[in-house]
Each structure stands twice: as C-alpha cells, then as structure tokens.
Amino acid sequence: MILPLERDSDPGFPADDDYLKVEQWLDNHPDFVQDYFSRKATRTLIDGWLYEHSGSVESPVAIGGSLLGYDMSSTGSNSKASSGANTPVRKISTQEFEKRGQILKPMVFTVDGVPSFLGSATSLPDNSPPKPRRRRSELKVLDERELMYELLLDICNDLDMTSLYHKILQNVSLLLGADRCSLFLVEGEKNTSDFCLCSKLFDVSIRSTVQDSTRLSQEIRVPWGTGIVGHVAMTGEVLNIPDAYEDPRFNKEIDRMTGYKTDTILSMPVKDFNGHVIGVAQAINKTGRKHKPFNEHDERVFKSYLAFCGIGINNAQMYERSVLENRRNQVLLDLAWLIFEEQSNVARLIHKIMLHTQSLLRCQRCQVLLVDETSQGKFSQIFDFQVGDIENDDSYRHEGNQESRFPLNIGITGHVAATGETLNLPDAYLDTRFNSDVDRDGFRTKSILCMPVKNTQGVVIGVVQLVNKLDGTAFNKNDENFFEAFAVFCGMGINNTHMYEKAVRAMARQRVALEILSYHSSATFEEVQRLKKMNVPLVHQYSLTDYHFSDFNLDDDDTLKATVRMFLDLRLIEKFRISYDVFLKWLLTVKKNYRSVAYHNWRHAFNVTQTMFTMILHGRLNNVLNDLESLALLVGCLSHDLDHRGTNNQFQIKTMSPLAQLYSTSTMERHHFDHCLMIINTKGNEIFANLNEDDYKTLVSMLEEAILATDLALYFKNRCEFFHVVDRDALNWSDERQRSLLRGMMMTACDLSAITKPWKIQQKVAELIASEFFEQGDLEKKELKEKPIDMMDRDKESLIPVMQISFIDSICLPIYQAFAKFNDGFKPLLDGCLSNRQQWQQLAENGTSENKDAEDSENNTDGQIISS
C-alpha cells in the first residue's frame, strides 16, 4: 500500500483528488490496464503482487487464470508477448498450505499393494462430535427469536447435503407449523433443455427421518418456469396459495401419485449471498385447523430462515464441489500415472484407457479410432470395448482391427476427426450423420458422446466415442468436461507411445542398416587371404623410421603391408594375442571405410600412423609408454579420420547434419571414434577379443582420448598445460594426467606432420588440403549462401602461402618446439617445420612482389589510356 504521506512527498505524484480520478479511470478501462501491464510490468512487480496475494482466496488460479482480476486471454491487446513468457510463474507453494496450520492427506495411496492416487473418498470434517439436536418439546417452549437461533445453529455446520436438506425442511415445518415440506434445487445450465428444478427431498414431515425421506422420495424434475415451483424460481416471487386446486399452475398429478391432498401452499425462493435463486422451498398445509392458509407472519419467518438456509446450502454445495473436484483430480492423476506407465505398445495403452473410461463414465460401449498417419485421411485402427469386457478382461483381444480403413468424412466419428469438434447427441437416430447399420445383434445406439484426441501440436490423432449411458440418460455437460480432461491425457499418452514405437522401429532400421553396411564395408575372406599370402618387407625397405618418409611411391598394397610391419615390429599382434587373420581383416576394413576425399583419406591415416611409429622408436618412448598405450595410439592413428566427409566440424553444425545432431562437440572426431568401435565390434574384426575386462576398458578409454585429441579445439585447450610441464622439465611418468597429455600431444603432432616433410612432399600435400578446403567452400557458397573463410575460398588461392605461415606459427611450431625440447629424437620434426616455413615465406614475398608489379602495370596502362 502507498501511504498518502509518501504520495505527498513526491512532487511528481498527483494530488489526492487527481489520484482518485486516475484510479477511477483505470477501474473503468480494464483493457488499457491490461495492455499497459503487459508492456510495462516488471518481473519484480509481478512477484510482489503474487506474494501479497498468495494467502487470499482469489489467487490467480481461483479466478480462472486471470491476472490482477483482468482476463488475460483477450486477443484485443496490441502489446507484444513478454520476454519472460516461458518463465514459470509461481501459482502456489507448499508454504501456503502450512499457513492453515493443517497437515494435508497424502497424495499417493497403496491399493491392493499398488501405488495409486485414488485413496478413500474424502470424508466430512470430524474435528468434534456433532451437537445433539434438541427435542421438539424443548423447542416448542422457546420464543420465536430463541427458536430461530437454535434452528440456525442446527444447520450452520452441516456440510452433508442430504442431512442439511432434511434439517432445513424439518425446521421449516416446526417454524411454520406445516404438515409437509419439500425442497427443489436448480440444476443444469441456463437456456438449455436441462435447466430445471429437481426435488432433493419431497414431502418431509416433522417426524420423518433422513433414511425414510431418501428411501421414499422419488426425484421430481420441474422445467424452469413451469408450475408453482418453476414460477417462483423464475420470478423470485413468493407464492402464498390458500387453495392449491384453484391455482392453474398446481399439478394435481402429484397428489394422485402420492395419495396426499394438498390444500394450502407457501412457496418461496432460496437465494445465495449474491441474491441468485438456487432453489425453491415449499411448505404444504398448516397443521391443526383444516384449510387454514399461511399468513404474513409465516411469510416473514419463512423468508428470514431461508436467507440463512441459502447461505448454508451454498456452502455445502461449494464443499461438495471441492470434494468432487479433488476426487476428479485424483482420477486424472491416476489416469496420467496409468498412461505414462504404459509407453511400449499403443494397443495395450488404449485398452487401459477404454477400461478406465467405461468404468468411470458408465457407458455400454467405448470406442477408440486412430487416424492413419500415412494418409491422414483414413482411420487405421479401431478398438471397441463393451461393458461385458470388464469381467472378461483376460479374453479381450487387445489388438485393434488393423484392416478397418475408411475415410474420415463418414459418420459421426469421421465428422469429429475431420473438424476437431465434440459431438454430444442425446438421440443418435435424429442425426443424419449417424449410420444405423452399425446397430446389429440387438444392440441399439441411443446417445453418443464423441470427442477428438489431439497431440501436443493440436493435430487430431484419433477419436474416442462413448455410446449409451448405463442409467439410460443422455451424456451431460459434466460427462463432457470429465471426458475432455481424459482426452487430453489420452492424446499425450497415445502420442508419446507412437513416438516410442517410431523410435523402436528407427532403432531396428538402424541395426539392420548397420548390419548391411558392416557386411558390405567389411573386408571379404578372399581379400584377407590375398593379403595374407603377400610377403611383408622389413622396416628399412620402406624407410618406416624416417621422418622424411613419403607414401607417394607406394601402392595401396604397400601401405597395407607397411602397416602390418609396424604392428609386427612393436610386437603388438604377439603381445595381445591378436589372430593374424582377424588383424588383416580389421586392417582391410579400416582402409575400406575411408572415403575418396582429397586429403582426409586412407593415405593420410597411414602417414599419421607412420609418424607415430617413428616417434615411438626415435624418441625411445617404447621405454615410457606401455604396450597398451602403444596399441591405442597406433589403432587411434589408423582410425582417427574414419568416414571423413571432406568437411570440418563447423560445416556439420552450420548445415545441421545428422552428425551435428548426434554429437554436440568434436562432431567429426566423435563420429570417427564411434565408427572405429563399430568396426572393432563387428564379427571377424575383434582385434581386442583376448583382452581382459579391465584392459579392454582402459584401451577403449585411451583410444577415445587419442581420436578426440585430433580436434584442434582440444589441442588449444590442453597445450598450455603440456608446454608448462615441458618448460619446467617436470614430466612425471607415474602421473596418469601427464601421460594422457603426452599421448594427446603426440596425436596432434602426428596429425600435423605433413608440415614437417621435405618441401616437394609438403607442396603436394598442401595442394591436396587446399583442394579439399575449396570443395567445402564451394558447398558453403552453394548450400549456405554465405562467403567461406579465406582458406576455403578458391578465390583467395593466392593467399595460401601467407595462410600457411600463419598456420605454422600459431599451431605447428609451438608443439614441435615443445617436443624438441622434451626429447632430441623429435628435433627433425621441428627442423622440417622451420624449413617449410622459410619456403612459404619466400613464396609469400614473391607473390607480394608479383602482385605489386601487376598493379603497377595496370596503373600504367590506365594512364596511357587516359593520356591518349
């Protein structure tokens, strides 16, 4: 609250009169207030309002989701959506329940050993025993005021509807000296055929009990505005009729049915605290002298008492509605539990839905029809559940009829599926859309409630149809409301189950695809035997321990034999008991799974592996690295670019490729690792088959680290730590973290080793890399409609020398300098890198000079043209 002193102290605030005028204007223009609030209100203001009103009865939920009492569903506002539209607004908290000082009942119960939200029915409050009613003899000696007080006390705390009605009528009999009393309450919705007055208790006397009245009473429904009761309800007037048979509004059939003679009637409306008519109370025949009419004093007493009775009835009805609402929420929670418990099969899910629907809404038949996803114009499955199927649940066929496909525009269900409308038909035969041919074997359709089932996007995915309530009445608005909530949960459950089934089918298709691909991408028996028969030359014959090694003079068979030689010389096949046939098949399969791209192909993987082999031997790392680490590094080098597509990680992300959706970081590297494991786990390629469980886990972990280390993003992340350890000469081989750093940096050094080769080799490799980069750049121009970076733009080919120098300085030189400092055996890598840098520097300078000469020549030509 803003105090007047605070307003007065602010010179910019209007005076009190102006303040009241502004406030009154705002009260009269709620649309403006809503729009202003939507555009200007801060989150702090909203939270403050919610906090101040959190304990009030009219919370935002209680007033239908409106905020500050204004309907926020209006589409007339021009304000833009709040930036915090997706931020949850607190509706209620557990602390608010604690303010009442009560411990609420548990939400989850155990029924027959199974958790359930459906507990015992909510009972009436019983904090204290009910006060015994005073005897009639005691009440008769009281004066009128005392009697009224006692009778009001009698009803004020009674929330049981039947008991309350009975007490009210007995007390009216006592107050007015009436022989019989009846109570009619308003039911149904206005302006509908269901709007009427229904007798709750009829002909209650001073001596009747609640049990007698409920047992003997037959429900009487009086249409609105009809008869004496209907007239009183419609007009709100009091009717005091001295001779019932003289009044044309009196229905004599009631007397004939009951055998009771009605002489005089006093009929009066019962109103709630808002003054709305909620029922009619009627007193019949004064006791004592026959035909004695009710007088004005009776009317005053009756009116005074009914004023309080209206409040009591309204409170009892509100309590009953809250109990029923709580019960309904329990049912819906239990349904949600049931639906989301069954997500594997849509037929079993729908059977559970129909079983609960039929049990709760009490109908003869429940049907669910699913829309065909492929055509969106037909029903694909029909599930039919009848009342007898509850007892015969074990024999009920859960699978729906798969062949019942018919267009959506036929019949009641077709209309609902096509339009998304709910249909409630009291008499199906009066609707032209109803097909009477469905009634056979003695079954006759009377009433139908048909409702669409939608997914979270609002698309109709099916139809649920209820047929014939068991009590013979038509489906009413309560049935619709309850069924609507059911349909929402059913739509979510069916949609989720459909998605689960799709995922299962997709996984099955993926497994089949992997089986097919692994079969066709694996080396054949003939290929293995052919390689097995070849002689494997020694290391020096291929110069495999030379940092200047080149594969340009080797054919594919030579690269395979050279790889076998590297594994044999490190004795990895022997130490890990790898079957020679299995090893050869794995090696051929790895080669087969490289794509024919310009650079990141099998040849690149082979060269990286040769550099790793050389580093292990020249750097005498076979005395530092254990055999498991050497195996991980060589397998990692051979597999580190498996299935490379000739494009980098950024391209995968920009194009939102399936790989980018599958791997959020190190996209291509994670794909290479997964592809590597797929090959190793394929039958016939299990080169790790003879490892024990611990060694296998360790090897796979190191293999993953090795392949991911070829992502330059991880190189930049880890290299400072490695450089720091090398600079301090603080390498500790017992520290697993430092060993992991060393293995990762070795993978990067080998992956970049083309920059250390002799100049002629380096030039050819640079051309291959540029060719692959330019192809990606062309794709970015064509598919993404964007300009690629310089190194991938073939229009910037003249800048290759400059870009190579930058690449060497920022990425290559630092790592080779660190390795040269760490071990003299790695110095040739640094020397080769520095030598190539000089070559690129010379090309860059020559290119700059040639560009300058070309520009001068062009300027001279322009000058000649101008002068001529």
XYZ file of N, CA, C and O in Angstrom, residues 411-413 415-416 422-435 445-450 465-469 473-476 480:
140
model
N -19.778 -40.537 -41.273
C -20.338 -40.806 -39.965
C -19.964 -39.803 -38.901
O -19.314 -38.783 -39.149
N -20.382 -40.131 -37.659
C -20.135 -39.271 -36.506
C -18.638 -39.155 -36.237
O -18.092 -38.048 -36.097
N -17.948 -40.286 -36.157
C -16.508 -40.276 -35.854
C -15.719 -39.571 -36.945
O -14.749 -38.861 -36.653
N -16.803 -37.117 -38.850
C -17.020 -35.672 -38.709
C -16.150 -35.096 -37.595
O -15.533 -34.031 -37.760
N -16.082 -35.786 -36.472
C -15.277 -35.306 -35.340
C -13.798 -35.290 -35.706
O -13.073 -34.339 -35.390
N -16.421 -31.534 -30.820
C -17.038 -32.543 -29.952
C -18.525 -32.633 -30.277
O -19.199 -31.613 -30.436
N -19.037 -33.861 -30.374
C -20.461 -34.068 -30.638
C -21.096 -34.793 -29.461
O -20.597 -35.849 -29.038
N -22.176 -34.225 -28.941
C -22.950 -34.849 -27.868
C -24.377 -35.001 -28.381
O -25.120 -34.021 -28.496
N -24.763 -36.234 -28.728
C -26.059 -36.494 -29.355
C -26.961 -37.242 -28.386
O -26.707 -38.413 -28.079
N -28.021 -36.600 -27.880
C -28.955 -37.294 -26.977
C -29.683 -38.439 -27.679
O -30.004 -39.446 -27.059
N -29.969 -38.268 -28.979
C -30.636 -39.313 -29.764
C -29.909 -39.439 -31.095
O -30.033 -38.595 -31.980
N -29.129 -40.498 -31.235
C -28.282 -40.658 -32.424
C -29.109 -40.755 -33.692
O -28.697 -40.272 -34.757
N -30.310 -41.366 -33.627
C -31.110 -41.594 -34.822
C -31.695 -40.301 -35.388
O -32.168 -40.285 -36.526
N -31.650 -39.230 -34.595
C -32.149 -37.948 -35.100
C -31.072 -37.179 -35.862
O -31.358 -36.127 -36.424
N -29.857 -37.680 -35.870
C -28.753 -37.010 -36.567
C -28.500 -37.707 -37.893
O -28.296 -38.929 -37.946
N -28.516 -36.942 -38.966
C -28.375 -37.524 -40.308
C -26.994 -38.138 -40.533
O -26.836 -38.959 -41.440
N -26.008 -37.744 -39.746
C -24.661 -38.292 -39.928
C -24.519 -39.691 -39.348
O -23.542 -40.395 -39.614
N -25.491 -40.099 -38.526
C -25.396 -41.404 -37.875
C -25.757 -42.512 -38.862
O -26.747 -42.424 -39.584
N -24.953 -43.556 -38.894
C -25.179 -44.707 -39.772
C -25.801 -45.826 -38.940
O -25.140 -46.465 -38.127
N -28.128 -48.026 -30.639
C -27.448 -46.811 -30.198
C -28.472 -45.750 -29.847
O -29.359 -45.437 -30.655
N -28.366 -45.199 -28.649
C -29.278 -44.134 -28.232
C -28.536 -42.799 -28.175
O -28.778 -41.902 -28.959
N -27.643 -42.673 -27.223
C -26.895 -41.411 -27.077
C -25.424 -41.652 -27.379
O -24.896 -42.749 -27.164
N -24.776 -40.594 -27.887
C -23.359 -40.676 -28.272
C -22.637 -39.436 -27.758
O -23.141 -38.316 -27.880
N -21.458 -39.665 -27.201
C -20.528 -38.574 -26.889
C -19.236 -38.884 -27.615
O -18.565 -39.880 -27.311
N -18.902 -38.055 -28.596
C -17.735 -38.310 -29.451
C -16.803 -37.109 -29.382
O -17.232 -35.962 -29.563
N -15.182 -42.453 -28.717
C -16.640 -42.390 -28.783
C -17.253 -43.224 -27.671
O -16.915 -44.398 -27.500
N -18.152 -42.608 -26.903
C -18.894 -43.299 -25.860
C -20.336 -43.472 -26.324
O -20.928 -42.540 -26.891
N -20.903 -44.646 -26.058
C -22.251 -44.948 -26.535
C -23.115 -45.415 -25.360
O -22.732 -46.337 -24.630
N -24.271 -44.776 -25.169
C -25.321 -45.215 -24.236
C -24.861 -45.277 -22.779
O -24.162 -46.215 -22.369
N -25.252 -44.287 -21.990
C -25.003 -44.361 -20.553
C -25.829 -45.502 -19.952
O -26.955 -45.781 -20.381
N -29.831 -42.224 -19.346
C -29.884 -40.787 -19.619
C -28.883 -40.419 -20.703
O -28.013 -41.212 -21.071
N -29.030 -39.204 -21.201
C -28.077 -38.714 -22.205
C -26.815 -38.215 -21.512
O -26.799 -37.937 -20.305
N -25.737 -38.115 -22.276
C -24.493 -37.570 -21.743
C -24.678 -36.078 -21.481
O -25.200 -35.355 -22.326
N -24.257 -35.616 -20.306
C -24.454 -34.213 -19.941
C -23.137 -33.452 -19.982
O -22.096 -33.977 -20.391
N -19.066 -34.379 -20.479
C -18.193 -33.747 -21.474
C -16.922 -33.212 -20.843
O -15.813 -33.423 -21.354
